[in-house]
Coordinates of C-alpha atoms in Angstrom, one line a residue:
Chain Q
M1 CA 90.6 -43.0 106.8
S2 CA 89.5 -39.9 108.7
S3 CA 86.4 -41.8 109.7
L4 CA 88.5 -44.5 111.3
T5 CA 88.3 -43.1 114.7
T6 CA 84.7 -42.1 114.9
L7 CA 83.5 -45.4 116.3
D8 CA 86.5 -45.7 118.6
R9 CA 85.1 -43.2 121.0
P10 CA 82.3 -44.4 123.3
A11 CA 79.1 -42.9 122.0
A12 CA 78.5 -39.5 123.5
G13 CA 75.3 -38.7 121.7
P14 CA 71.8 -38.2 123.2
A15 CA 71.3 -42.0 123.6
G16 CA 74.5 -42.3 125.7
G17 CA 73.9 -39.1 127.6
G18 CA 72.0 -40.7 130.4
R19 CA 74.5 -43.4 131.2
T20 CA 78.0 -42.0 131.2
G21 CA 79.2 -43.9 134.3
Q22 CA 82.2 -46.2 134.4
G23 CA 80.0 -49.3 134.1
S24 CA 78.4 -48.2 130.8
L25 CA 81.8 -47.3 129.3
K26 CA 82.9 -50.8 130.0
R27 CA 79.7 -52.3 128.6
E28 CA 80.2 -50.0 125.6
A29 CA 83.8 -51.4 125.0
R30 CA 82.6 -55.0 125.5
R31 CA 79.8 -54.4 123.0
R32 CA 82.2 -52.9 120.5
R33 CA 84.6 -55.8 120.9
G34 CA 81.7 -58.2 120.2
A35 CA 80.9 -56.4 117.0
I36 CA 84.5 -56.5 115.8
T37 CA 84.6 -60.2 116.5
L38 CA 81.3 -60.7 114.7
F39 CA 82.5 -58.9 111.6
L40 CA 86.0 -60.4 111.4
A41 CA 85.4 -64.0 112.6
P42 CA 83.8 -65.5 109.4
F43 CA 86.7 -64.4 107.3
F44 CA 89.5 -65.3 109.7
V45 CA 88.0 -68.7 110.7
L46 CA 87.8 -69.6 107.0
F47 CA 91.2 -68.0 106.3
A48 CA 92.7 -70.2 108.9
A49 CA 90.9 -73.3 107.7
V50 CA 91.7 -73.0 104.0
L51 CA 95.0 -71.2 103.9
V52 CA 96.9 -71.3 107.1
A53 CA 96.0 -74.9 108.2
P54 CA 96.7 -76.5 104.8
L55 CA 100.1 -74.7 104.5
G56 CA 100.9 -75.9 108.0
Y57 CA 99.9 -79.4 107.2
A58 CA 101.9 -79.3 104.0
V59 CA 105.0 -78.3 106.0
W60 CA 104.4 -81.3 108.3
L61 CA 103.8 -83.7 105.4
S62 CA 106.9 -82.4 103.6
L63 CA 109.0 -83.7 106.5
F64 CA 108.0 -87.3 106.0
S65 CA 108.3 -89.8 103.3
E66 CA 106.9 -93.2 102.4
K67 CA 109.5 -96.0 102.5
S68 CA 108.4 -99.3 101.1
S69 CA 109.7 -102.1 103.3
G70 CA 112.0 -104.7 101.9
L71 CA 110.8 -106.3 98.7
G72 CA 107.6 -104.2 98.7
F73 CA 105.6 -106.7 100.7
G74 CA 103.7 -105.5 103.8
G75 CA 103.0 -102.1 102.3
S76 CA 105.0 -99.0 103.1
Q77 CA 105.7 -97.1 106.3
T78 CA 106.0 -93.4 106.9
V79 CA 109.4 -92.3 108.2
F80 CA 110.7 -88.9 109.3
A81 CA 112.8 -87.6 106.4
G82 CA 113.8 -84.1 107.7
L83 CA 114.6 -81.9 104.7
D84 CA 115.2 -84.9 102.4
N85 CA 112.0 -84.1 100.4
Y86 CA 113.2 -80.6 99.8
L87 CA 116.7 -81.7 98.8
D88 CA 115.3 -84.4 96.6
T89 CA 112.9 -82.0 94.9
L90 CA 115.7 -79.4 94.4
A91 CA 118.0 -82.1 93.0
D92 CA 115.3 -83.5 90.7
P93 CA 116.3 -82.5 87.1
A94 CA 112.6 -82.5 86.2
F95 CA 111.9 -79.9 88.8
R96 CA 114.8 -77.8 87.8
D97 CA 113.8 -78.0 84.1
G98 CA 110.4 -76.7 85.2
F99 CA 112.1 -73.6 86.6
A100 CA 114.1 -73.2 83.5
V101 CA 110.8 -73.3 81.5
I102 CA 109.3 -70.7 83.9
A103 CA 112.4 -68.5 83.6
G104 CA 112.2 -68.7 79.8
Y105 CA 108.5 -68.0 80.0
C106 CA 109.0 -64.9 82.2
A107 CA 111.8 -63.6 80.0
L108 CA 109.4 -63.7 77.0
Y109 CA 106.1 -63.0 78.6
I110 CA 106.8 -60.2 81.1
P111 CA 108.3 -57.7 78.6
L112 CA 105.7 -58.4 76.0
M113 CA 102.8 -58.2 78.5
I114 CA 103.9 -55.1 80.3
G115 CA 105.3 -53.4 77.2
G116 CA 102.2 -54.3 75.1
A117 CA 99.7 -53.3 77.7
L118 CA 101.5 -49.9 78.3
L119 CA 101.7 -49.3 74.5
L120 CA 97.9 -49.9 74.2
A121 CA 97.1 -47.8 77.2
L122 CA 99.3 -44.9 75.9
L123 CA 97.7 -45.2 72.5
L124 CA 94.2 -45.0 74.0
D125 CA 95.3 -42.1 76.2
S126 CA 97.0 -40.2 73.3
G127 CA 93.9 -38.3 72.4
L128 CA 94.2 -39.5 68.9
A129 CA 92.2 -42.7 69.4
R130 CA 88.7 -43.0 68.0
V131 CA 86.0 -45.1 69.6
R132 CA 87.9 -45.4 72.8
R133 CA 85.0 -47.1 74.7
F134 CA 84.8 -49.7 72.0
F135 CA 88.5 -50.5 72.1
Q136 CA 88.5 -50.8 75.8
L137 CA 85.5 -53.0 75.9
V138 CA 86.8 -55.4 73.3
L139 CA 90.4 -55.6 74.6
F140 CA 89.1 -56.5 78.0
L141 CA 86.8 -59.3 76.8
P142 CA 89.3 -62.2 77.0
H143 CA 89.6 -61.6 80.8
V144 CA 86.0 -62.8 81.1
V145 CA 86.8 -66.0 79.1
P146 CA 87.8 -68.8 81.5
G147 CA 91.5 -69.8 81.1
I148 CA 90.7 -73.3 80.3
I149 CA 88.4 -72.3 77.4
A150 CA 91.0 -69.8 76.2
A151 CA 93.5 -72.6 76.1
L152 CA 91.1 -74.9 74.3
I153 CA 90.3 -72.4 71.6
W154 CA 94.0 -71.6 71.1
M155 CA 94.8 -75.3 71.0
Y156 CA 92.5 -75.6 68.0
L157 CA 94.0 -72.5 66.4
Y158 CA 97.5 -74.1 66.8
L159 CA 96.4 -77.5 65.5
P160 CA 97.5 -78.2 61.9
G161 CA 94.5 -79.3 59.8
V162 CA 91.9 -77.4 61.9
S163 CA 93.7 -74.1 62.4
P164 CA 92.9 -71.3 59.9
V165 CA 96.0 -69.5 61.3
V166 CA 98.4 -72.3 60.4
G167 CA 96.7 -72.6 57.0
A168 CA 97.0 -68.8 56.4
L169 CA 100.7 -68.8 57.3
E170 CA 101.4 -71.8 55.1
S171 CA 99.7 -70.2 52.1
G172 CA 102.0 -67.2 52.8
G173 CA 105.0 -69.6 52.6
I174 CA 105.6 -69.7 56.3
R175 CA 105.8 -73.1 58.0
W176 CA 105.2 -72.6 61.7
D177 CA 104.5 -75.5 64.0
F178 CA 103.0 -73.9 67.1
L179 CA 103.2 -77.2 69.0
S180 CA 106.7 -78.3 68.3
S181 CA 108.9 -78.5 71.3
D182 CA 111.0 -75.4 70.4
K183 CA 107.9 -73.3 69.7
V184 CA 105.4 -74.4 72.2
L185 CA 106.7 -72.0 74.9
G186 CA 105.9 -69.1 72.6
S187 CA 102.5 -70.5 72.0
V188 CA 101.8 -70.7 75.7
V189 CA 103.0 -67.1 76.1
N190 CA 100.6 -66.1 73.3
I191 CA 97.6 -67.6 75.2
A192 CA 98.5 -65.8 78.4
L193 CA 99.0 -62.5 76.5
W194 CA 95.6 -62.9 74.9
E195 CA 94.0 -63.5 78.3
W196 CA 95.7 -60.7 80.3
I197 CA 96.9 -57.9 78.1
G198 CA 93.6 -56.1 78.1
Y199 CA 93.2 -56.4 81.8
N200 CA 96.6 -54.7 82.5
M201 CA 95.9 -52.2 79.8
I202 CA 92.7 -51.1 81.6
I203 CA 94.7 -50.6 84.9
Y204 CA 97.3 -48.5 83.1
F205 CA 94.7 -46.5 81.2
A206 CA 92.9 -45.7 84.5
A207 CA 96.1 -44.6 86.0
L208 CA 96.9 -42.4 83.0
Q209 CA 93.5 -40.8 83.2
A210 CA 94.2 -39.8 86.8
I211 CA 97.3 -37.7 85.8
P212 CA 96.4 -34.0 86.2
R213 CA 95.9 -32.6 82.7
E214 CA 98.0 -29.5 83.6
V215 CA 101.1 -31.7 83.8
I216 CA 100.6 -32.9 80.3
E217 CA 99.7 -29.5 79.0
A218 CA 102.8 -28.1 80.5
S219 CA 104.9 -30.7 78.7
T220 CA 103.2 -29.9 75.4
V221 CA 103.8 -26.2 76.0
D222 CA 107.5 -27.0 76.5
G223 CA 107.5 -28.4 73.0
A224 CA 107.4 -32.1 73.7
G225 CA 105.7 -34.2 71.1
P226 CA 103.1 -36.9 72.0
V227 CA 105.8 -39.7 72.1
R228 CA 108.1 -37.7 74.3
T229 CA 105.3 -36.7 76.6
A230 CA 104.3 -40.4 76.9
L231 CA 107.8 -41.6 77.7
R232 CA 109.1 -38.7 79.9
V233 CA 105.9 -37.5 81.6
K234 CA 103.2 -40.1 81.6
L235 CA 105.2 -43.3 82.2
P236 CA 107.0 -42.2 85.3
M237 CA 103.7 -41.0 86.8
I238 CA 102.1 -44.4 86.6
R239 CA 105.0 -46.4 88.1
G240 CA 102.9 -47.6 91.0
A241 CA 100.4 -49.2 88.7
V242 CA 103.2 -50.8 86.7
V243 CA 104.8 -52.3 89.8
M244 CA 101.5 -53.7 91.0
T245 CA 100.7 -55.4 87.7
M246 CA 104.3 -56.7 87.5
L247 CA 103.8 -58.3 90.9
F248 CA 100.6 -60.0 89.9
T249 CA 102.1 -61.1 86.5
I250 CA 105.1 -62.7 88.2
I251 CA 102.9 -64.5 90.8
G252 CA 100.7 -65.7 87.9
S253 CA 103.7 -66.8 85.9
L254 CA 105.0 -69.0 88.7
Q255 CA 101.6 -70.8 88.8
L256 CA 101.6 -71.7 85.1
F257 CA 99.4 -74.8 84.8
T258 CA 96.1 -74.7 82.9
E259 CA 97.4 -73.7 79.4
P260 CA 100.3 -76.2 79.2
M261 CA 98.0 -78.9 80.7
I262 CA 95.7 -78.4 77.7
L263 CA 98.5 -78.2 75.1
A264 CA 100.2 -81.3 76.6
D265 CA 97.7 -83.5 74.8
A266 CA 98.6 -82.0 71.4
S267 CA 102.3 -81.2 71.9
A268 CA 105.1 -83.6 72.5
G269 CA 107.1 -80.6 73.8
V270 CA 105.0 -80.4 77.0
V271 CA 105.8 -83.2 79.4
S272 CA 103.9 -83.9 82.7
T273 CA 106.5 -82.0 84.7
W274 CA 106.8 -79.1 82.3
T275 CA 106.3 -76.4 85.0
P276 CA 106.9 -76.6 88.8
N277 CA 103.1 -76.7 89.4
M278 CA 102.7 -79.6 87.0
F279 CA 105.6 -81.3 88.7
A280 CA 103.8 -81.0 92.1
Y281 CA 100.5 -82.2 90.6
T282 CA 102.2 -85.2 89.0
E283 CA 104.0 -86.1 92.2
A284 CA 100.7 -86.1 94.1
F285 CA 98.4 -87.8 91.7
S286 CA 100.5 -90.0 89.5
K287 CA 103.2 -91.0 92.0
N288 CA 101.2 -90.6 95.2
D289 CA 104.3 -89.0 96.8
Y290 CA 102.6 -86.5 99.0
G291 CA 105.8 -85.6 100.9
Q292 CA 107.5 -84.6 97.7
A293 CA 104.4 -82.8 96.3
A294 CA 104.1 -80.8 99.5
A295 CA 107.7 -79.9 99.4
A296 CA 107.4 -78.7 95.8
S297 CA 104.3 -76.7 96.5
L298 CA 105.9 -75.0 99.5
L299 CA 109.1 -74.2 97.5
L300 CA 106.9 -72.6 94.9
A301 CA 104.9 -70.6 97.5
A302 CA 108.1 -69.4 99.2
L303 CA 109.5 -68.3 95.9
A304 CA 106.3 -66.4 95.0
A305 CA 106.3 -64.7 98.4
G306 CA 110.0 -63.9 98.1
L307 CA 109.7 -62.4 94.6
S308 CA 106.6 -60.4 95.6
Y309 CA 108.5 -59.0 98.5
A310 CA 111.5 -58.1 96.3
V311 CA 109.3 -56.5 93.6
T312 CA 107.3 -54.4 96.2
R313 CA 110.6 -53.2 97.9
F314 CA 112.2 -52.4 94.6
G315 CA 109.0 -50.6 93.4
A316 CA 108.7 -48.6 96.7
R317 CA 112.4 -47.5 96.6
R318 CA 112.2 -46.4 93.0
G319 CA 108.9 -44.7 93.6
A320 CA 110.2 -42.7 96.6
Chain I
M1 CA 100.9 -29.0 61.2
T2 CA 97.9 -31.1 60.3
R3 CA 99.7 -33.6 58.2
P4 CA 101.9 -35.2 60.9
A5 CA 98.9 -35.1 63.3
S6 CA 96.6 -36.9 61.0
L7 CA 99.4 -39.4 60.2
S8 CA 99.9 -40.4 63.8
R9 CA 96.2 -40.5 64.3
G10 CA 96.1 -43.1 61.6
V11 CA 99.0 -45.1 63.1
V12 CA 97.3 -45.0 66.6
N13 CA 94.0 -46.3 65.2
V14 CA 95.6 -48.9 63.0
L15 CA 97.6 -50.3 66.0
L16 CA 94.5 -50.4 68.1
T17 CA 92.5 -52.1 65.4
V18 CA 95.2 -54.8 65.0
A19 CA 95.0 -55.5 68.7
T20 CA 91.2 -55.7 68.5
V21 CA 91.4 -58.1 65.6
Y22 CA 93.8 -60.3 67.6
T23 CA 91.5 -60.2 70.5
L24 CA 88.4 -61.1 68.6
L25 CA 90.0 -63.7 66.3
P26 CA 89.7 -66.7 68.7
L27 CA 86.2 -65.9 69.7
T28 CA 85.0 -65.4 66.1
W29 CA 86.6 -68.8 65.3
L30 CA 84.7 -70.4 68.2
L31 CA 81.5 -68.9 66.8
F32 CA 82.0 -70.4 63.4
A33 CA 83.4 -73.7 64.6
S34 CA 80.4 -74.4 66.8
T35 CA 78.1 -74.4 63.8
K36 CA 80.1 -77.1 62.0
T37 CA 80.1 -80.8 61.7
L38 CA 83.2 -82.7 62.8
N39 CA 84.2 -83.2 59.1
D40 CA 83.7 -79.5 58.2
L41 CA 85.7 -78.5 61.2
Y42 CA 88.7 -80.1 59.5
S43 CA 87.8 -79.4 55.8
S44 CA 86.2 -76.0 55.7
P45 CA 87.8 -72.5 56.1
G46 CA 87.9 -71.5 59.8
F47 CA 86.3 -68.1 59.3
A48 CA 83.4 -69.1 57.1
F49 CA 80.2 -71.1 57.5
A50 CA 79.9 -74.6 56.1
D51 CA 76.7 -76.7 56.6
F52 CA 74.9 -75.0 59.4
N53 CA 75.0 -77.7 62.1
L54 CA 74.6 -75.6 65.3
G55 CA 71.3 -77.2 66.2
A56 CA 72.6 -80.7 66.0
N57 CA 75.7 -79.7 67.9
L58 CA 73.7 -78.2 70.7
S59 CA 71.5 -81.2 71.0
A60 CA 74.6 -83.4 71.0
V61 CA 75.9 -81.4 74.0
A62 CA 72.5 -81.7 75.7
E63 CA 72.3 -85.4 75.2
E64 CA 75.9 -86.5 76.0
G65 CA 76.1 -88.4 79.3
G66 CA 72.4 -88.0 80.0
G67 CA 72.5 -84.2 80.0
I68 CA 75.4 -83.9 82.3
F69 CA 76.4 -80.6 80.7
F70 CA 73.4 -78.9 82.4
R71 CA 74.5 -80.5 85.7
W72 CA 77.9 -78.9 85.2
Y73 CA 76.3 -75.6 84.4
L74 CA 74.2 -75.7 87.5
N75 CA 77.3 -76.7 89.6
S76 CA 79.3 -73.7 88.1
V77 CA 76.4 -71.4 89.0
L78 CA 76.3 -72.8 92.5
Y79 CA 80.1 -72.6 93.1
A80 CA 80.5 -69.3 91.4
G81 CA 77.2 -67.6 92.2
G82 CA 76.7 -69.0 95.7
G83 CA 80.3 -68.9 96.6
A84 CA 80.8 -65.3 95.4
L85 CA 77.6 -64.1 97.1
L86 CA 78.5 -65.5 100.5
G87 CA 82.2 -64.8 100.0
T88 CA 81.5 -61.2 99.1
L89 CA 79.4 -60.7 102.2
I90 CA 82.2 -62.1 104.4
S91 CA 84.8 -59.9 102.7
V92 CA 82.7 -56.7 102.9
M93 CA 82.0 -57.4 106.7
A94 CA 85.7 -57.8 107.3
G95 CA 86.8 -54.8 105.1
Y96 CA 84.2 -52.6 106.7
C97 CA 85.4 -53.6 110.1
F98 CA 89.0 -52.8 109.2
D99 CA 88.0 -49.4 107.9
K100 CA 85.6 -48.2 110.6
Y101 CA 86.8 -49.8 113.8
G102 CA 90.0 -49.3 115.7
F103 CA 91.4 -52.2 117.7
R104 CA 94.7 -53.6 118.9
G105 CA 96.8 -55.5 116.3
K106 CA 94.6 -54.2 113.5
E107 CA 97.3 -53.5 111.0
K108 CA 99.1 -56.7 111.8
L109 CA 95.9 -58.6 111.1
F110 CA 95.4 -56.7 107.9
G111 CA 99.0 -57.5 107.0
A112 CA 98.0 -61.2 107.2
V113 CA 95.2 -60.5 104.7
L114 CA 97.7 -58.9 102.3
L115 CA 100.0 -61.9 102.6
G116 CA 97.0 -64.0 101.6
V117 CA 96.6 -61.9 98.5
L118 CA 100.2 -62.7 97.5
V119 CA 100.2 -66.5 98.1
P120 CA 99.4 -68.1 94.8
G121 CA 96.1 -70.0 94.7
T122 CA 97.5 -73.1 93.0
A123 CA 100.3 -73.3 95.5
T124 CA 97.7 -73.7 98.3
A125 CA 95.3 -75.9 96.3
L126 CA 97.5 -78.9 96.6
P127 CA 98.1 -78.6 100.4
L128 CA 94.4 -77.9 100.7
Y129 CA 93.8 -81.2 99.0
L130 CA 96.2 -83.0 101.3
L131 CA 94.4 -81.6 104.3
A132 CA 91.0 -82.3 102.9
S133 CA 91.8 -85.9 102.2
K134 CA 93.0 -86.2 105.7
V135 CA 89.8 -84.8 107.0
G136 CA 87.8 -86.9 104.5
V137 CA 86.0 -84.1 102.6
V138 CA 87.7 -84.6 99.2
N139 CA 85.3 -85.2 96.4
T140 CA 82.4 -83.3 98.0
F141 CA 80.6 -80.1 97.0
W142 CA 82.1 -78.4 100.1
A143 CA 85.7 -79.2 99.0
V144 CA 85.3 -76.7 96.2
F145 CA 82.7 -74.4 97.8
V146 CA 84.3 -73.5 101.1
P147 CA 87.7 -72.5 99.8
V148 CA 86.3 -70.0 97.4
L149 CA 84.6 -68.1 100.2
V150 CA 87.9 -66.8 101.3
N151 CA 88.9 -63.8 99.2
P152 CA 91.7 -61.7 100.8
F153 CA 91.7 -59.4 97.8
G154 CA 88.0 -58.8 98.4
V155 CA 88.8 -57.7 102.0
Y156 CA 91.4 -55.3 100.8
L157 CA 89.1 -53.9 98.2
A158 CA 86.2 -53.6 100.7
R159 CA 88.4 -51.7 103.1
V160 CA 89.4 -49.2 100.4
L161 CA 85.8 -48.8 99.1
S162 CA 84.3 -48.6 102.5
S163 CA 86.5 -45.6 103.4
G164 CA 85.3 -44.0 100.1
Y165 CA 81.6 -44.8 100.2
V166 CA 80.6 -44.8 103.9
P167 CA 81.1 -41.4 105.7
G168 CA 81.8 -41.9 109.4
E169 CA 79.4 -39.1 110.4
V170 CA 76.5 -41.2 109.1
L171 CA 77.4 -44.1 111.3
E172 CA 77.9 -41.8 114.2
A173 CA 74.4 -40.4 113.7
A174 CA 73.0 -43.9 113.5
R175 CA 74.8 -44.8 116.7
S176 CA 73.5 -41.8 118.6
D177 CA 70.0 -42.7 117.5
G178 CA 70.6 -45.9 119.4
A179 CA 71.2 -48.4 116.5
G180 CA 73.5 -51.3 117.4
D181 CA 76.6 -52.2 115.4
L182 CA 75.0 -55.0 113.5
R183 CA 71.9 -52.9 112.7
T184 CA 74.1 -50.0 111.6
F185 CA 76.0 -52.2 109.3
V186 CA 72.9 -53.9 107.7
S187 CA 70.6 -51.0 107.3
I188 CA 73.0 -48.0 106.9
A189 CA 76.5 -49.2 105.7
L190 CA 75.5 -52.1 103.5
P191 CA 73.2 -50.1 101.2
M192 CA 75.9 -47.5 100.8
L193 CA 78.4 -50.3 100.0
K194 CA 76.2 -51.7 97.2
P195 CA 78.5 -50.7 94.4
A196 CA 81.5 -52.2 96.3
F197 CA 79.5 -55.4 96.9
V198 CA 78.7 -55.7 93.2
T199 CA 82.4 -55.0 92.3
I200 CA 83.8 -57.6 94.6
F201 CA 81.1 -60.1 93.7
L202 CA 82.0 -59.8 90.0
F203 CA 85.7 -60.3 90.7
Q204 CA 85.0 -63.3 92.8
F205 CA 82.4 -64.7 90.5
T206 CA 84.8 -64.5 87.5
S207 CA 87.6 -66.1 89.4
V208 CA 85.5 -69.0 90.7
W209 CA 83.9 -69.6 87.3
N210 CA 87.4 -69.6 85.8
N211 CA 88.9 -71.8 88.5
F212 CA 90.3 -75.0 87.2
F213 CA 93.0 -76.2 89.5
L214 CA 91.0 -76.5 92.7
P215 CA 88.2 -78.6 91.2
L216 CA 90.7 -80.7 89.2
V217 CA 92.5 -81.6 92.5
M218 CA 89.4 -82.0 94.7
L219 CA 86.8 -83.7 92.5
S220 CA 86.6 -87.1 90.8
D221 CA 82.8 -87.5 90.7
H222 CA 81.6 -86.2 87.3
N223 CA 78.3 -85.1 88.9
L224 CA 80.2 -82.5 91.0
F225 CA 82.2 -81.0 88.2
P226 CA 82.0 -77.4 87.2
L227 CA 82.0 -76.5 83.5
S228 CA 85.7 -76.0 83.3
L229 CA 86.5 -79.4 84.6
G230 CA 83.7 -81.0 82.6
L231 CA 85.0 -79.5 79.3
F232 CA 88.5 -80.6 80.3
S233 CA 87.3 -84.2 80.7
W234 CA 85.5 -84.1 77.3
N235 CA 88.7 -82.7 75.7
N236 CA 90.7 -85.6 77.2
Q237 CA 88.4 -88.0 75.4
G238 CA 88.8 -86.2 72.1
T239 CA 92.0 -88.2 71.4
A240 CA 90.2 -91.5 71.4
F241 CA 86.8 -90.2 70.2
P242 CA 87.0 -87.3 67.8
E243 CA 83.3 -86.5 68.0
F244 CA 84.1 -85.0 71.4
H245 CA 85.8 -82.1 69.6
T246 CA 82.5 -80.7 68.5
L247 CA 81.1 -81.2 72.0
V248 CA 84.1 -79.3 73.5
I249 CA 83.7 -76.4 71.0
T250 CA 80.0 -76.0 71.3
G251 CA 80.1 -76.5 75.1
S252 CA 82.8 -73.8 75.3
L253 CA 80.6 -71.4 73.4
L254 CA 77.7 -72.1 75.7
S255 CA 79.8 -71.4 78.8
V256 CA 81.4 -68.2 77.5
V257 CA 78.3 -66.4 76.1
P258 CA 76.5 -65.7 79.4
L259 CA 79.8 -64.3 80.8
L260 CA 80.3 -62.0 77.9
V261 CA 76.7 -60.7 78.1
V262 CA 77.0 -60.1 81.9
F263 CA 80.3 -58.4 81.3
V264 CA 79.0 -56.0 78.7
F265 CA 76.2 -54.9 81.0
L266 CA 78.2 -54.6 84.2
Q267 CA 81.7 -53.5 82.9
R268 CA 81.7 -50.3 84.9
F269 CA 81.8 -52.3 88.1
W270 CA 84.8 -54.3 86.9
R271 CA 86.6 -51.1 86.2
A272 CA 85.7 -49.7 89.6
G273 CA 87.3 -52.7 91.3
M274 CA 90.4 -52.6 89.1
T275 CA 91.1 -49.0 89.6
A276 CA 90.3 -49.1 93.4
G277 CA 92.7 -52.1 93.6
S278 CA 95.5 -50.2 91.9
I279 CA 95.4 -47.2 94.2
K280 CA 97.9 -48.0 96.8

């Protein structure tokens, strides 16, 4: 950031030497403003068009609803509904069930994800791991696989008759129906874990590598074993990385859509409003209720923003 | 002293191996499954070869719907490749500007970028659809292409990387030689930012290639589908027409392999982006 100010000063080099009057200073400032606009405009014009404007339009839409007149003849008309769409959405049992699903999903997924990724990163960093490059490479691979394809592959691995996993479990005397309504949540968690655990592991591993080696040596000299060093010395030093991945994991969890959408075909446990995102999608495309869909999307976005804020604040306070 | 050490070395490597097997299991299954006939898919062991039918499966994928799979492939390349290329340039320009210039309201503007990072993509996809249908651009190439150009995380990354890669003195030297701002950016800063460019490009490319919700919402014309949506539509037909299962499986393999190859060659750039992103 030290270079930040270098271009703020009007150029005083040889080229500017001949024209240091008030007029050229002004011209200089105008030219600089032009450059800033040129660099920033493409991003912010698009940012406004595909992020700010749609959210604004959604707020507008969410305040109206379609009322079919009388017996349904003569089409419907749009009426101002105030906060009705929000209240209806919040009161809808399907929407609230969706949040219960997400809550259950987070309760299962976040500890397994963060704990698992931390464990793998600490194992790699322990100095005892062989072929570290190979392990890192392979564990990161799923991140490159599109989510939809990951979900499709796992769907087959859950499908009785096709799945070698179900077959292997059965020959071991375990009957496990991955797609039954009480187990499908765990099956979705598994897909998400497969996709993201290596990604988070790499972030933690990089953070661990950045810890000064003297700190770890000091702990070893003090007589701490590798496990104690990992928990008491290494973990607290990578808190920033953990908070950041936690944040992205929570935002990602709220958006849960692709994986259950794929499993919905195969599992009776996944209904069309299983997660809040699926609820919004169904409202928009099956029921054509854009007001309700907009309200649901905005509630979700607000929750995501609120949670991110809470996590960053919490992380910052603990880190200080 | 050596015994406990060697014991824990064993435990560490066994655990890592278990994780590796878990990671590779689905991909290995995909490899085997794509070589099988529909019948063998159900009747043969998942991790063994049956009759080798890969050639027939590949030509079935190629022939289905008059070769529409290749169309989807091309679309994905255009959305992900073109979108990431242009989007990365836009991000790098903005990030460079945030890093190297001072102006009023800068940090507030940058705060808006960070807010953009935190708003979930799927939460904006539906409002985006509602607006796009109002404007009448739903079900066009641009409905998917334009939104992917905006990458707030890319701007954040570009700012961080610009402050690391581009020394201010070099720019000052260029300026005193009389180079304008644009020229300085194009011929001095951009070459120095090449690793940052590749890093952001890879991140954006992967996320567009993986994107499912936006095309699902925006597109109904099969000719505009990217691979993800195309495979999804085939999978939906699998309930009625079981032969689509082999198409989905072989098509999945075909769309994953190039990504894995690119990844293995360019992995250090992914790492650079992730670690730069986590410094905060």
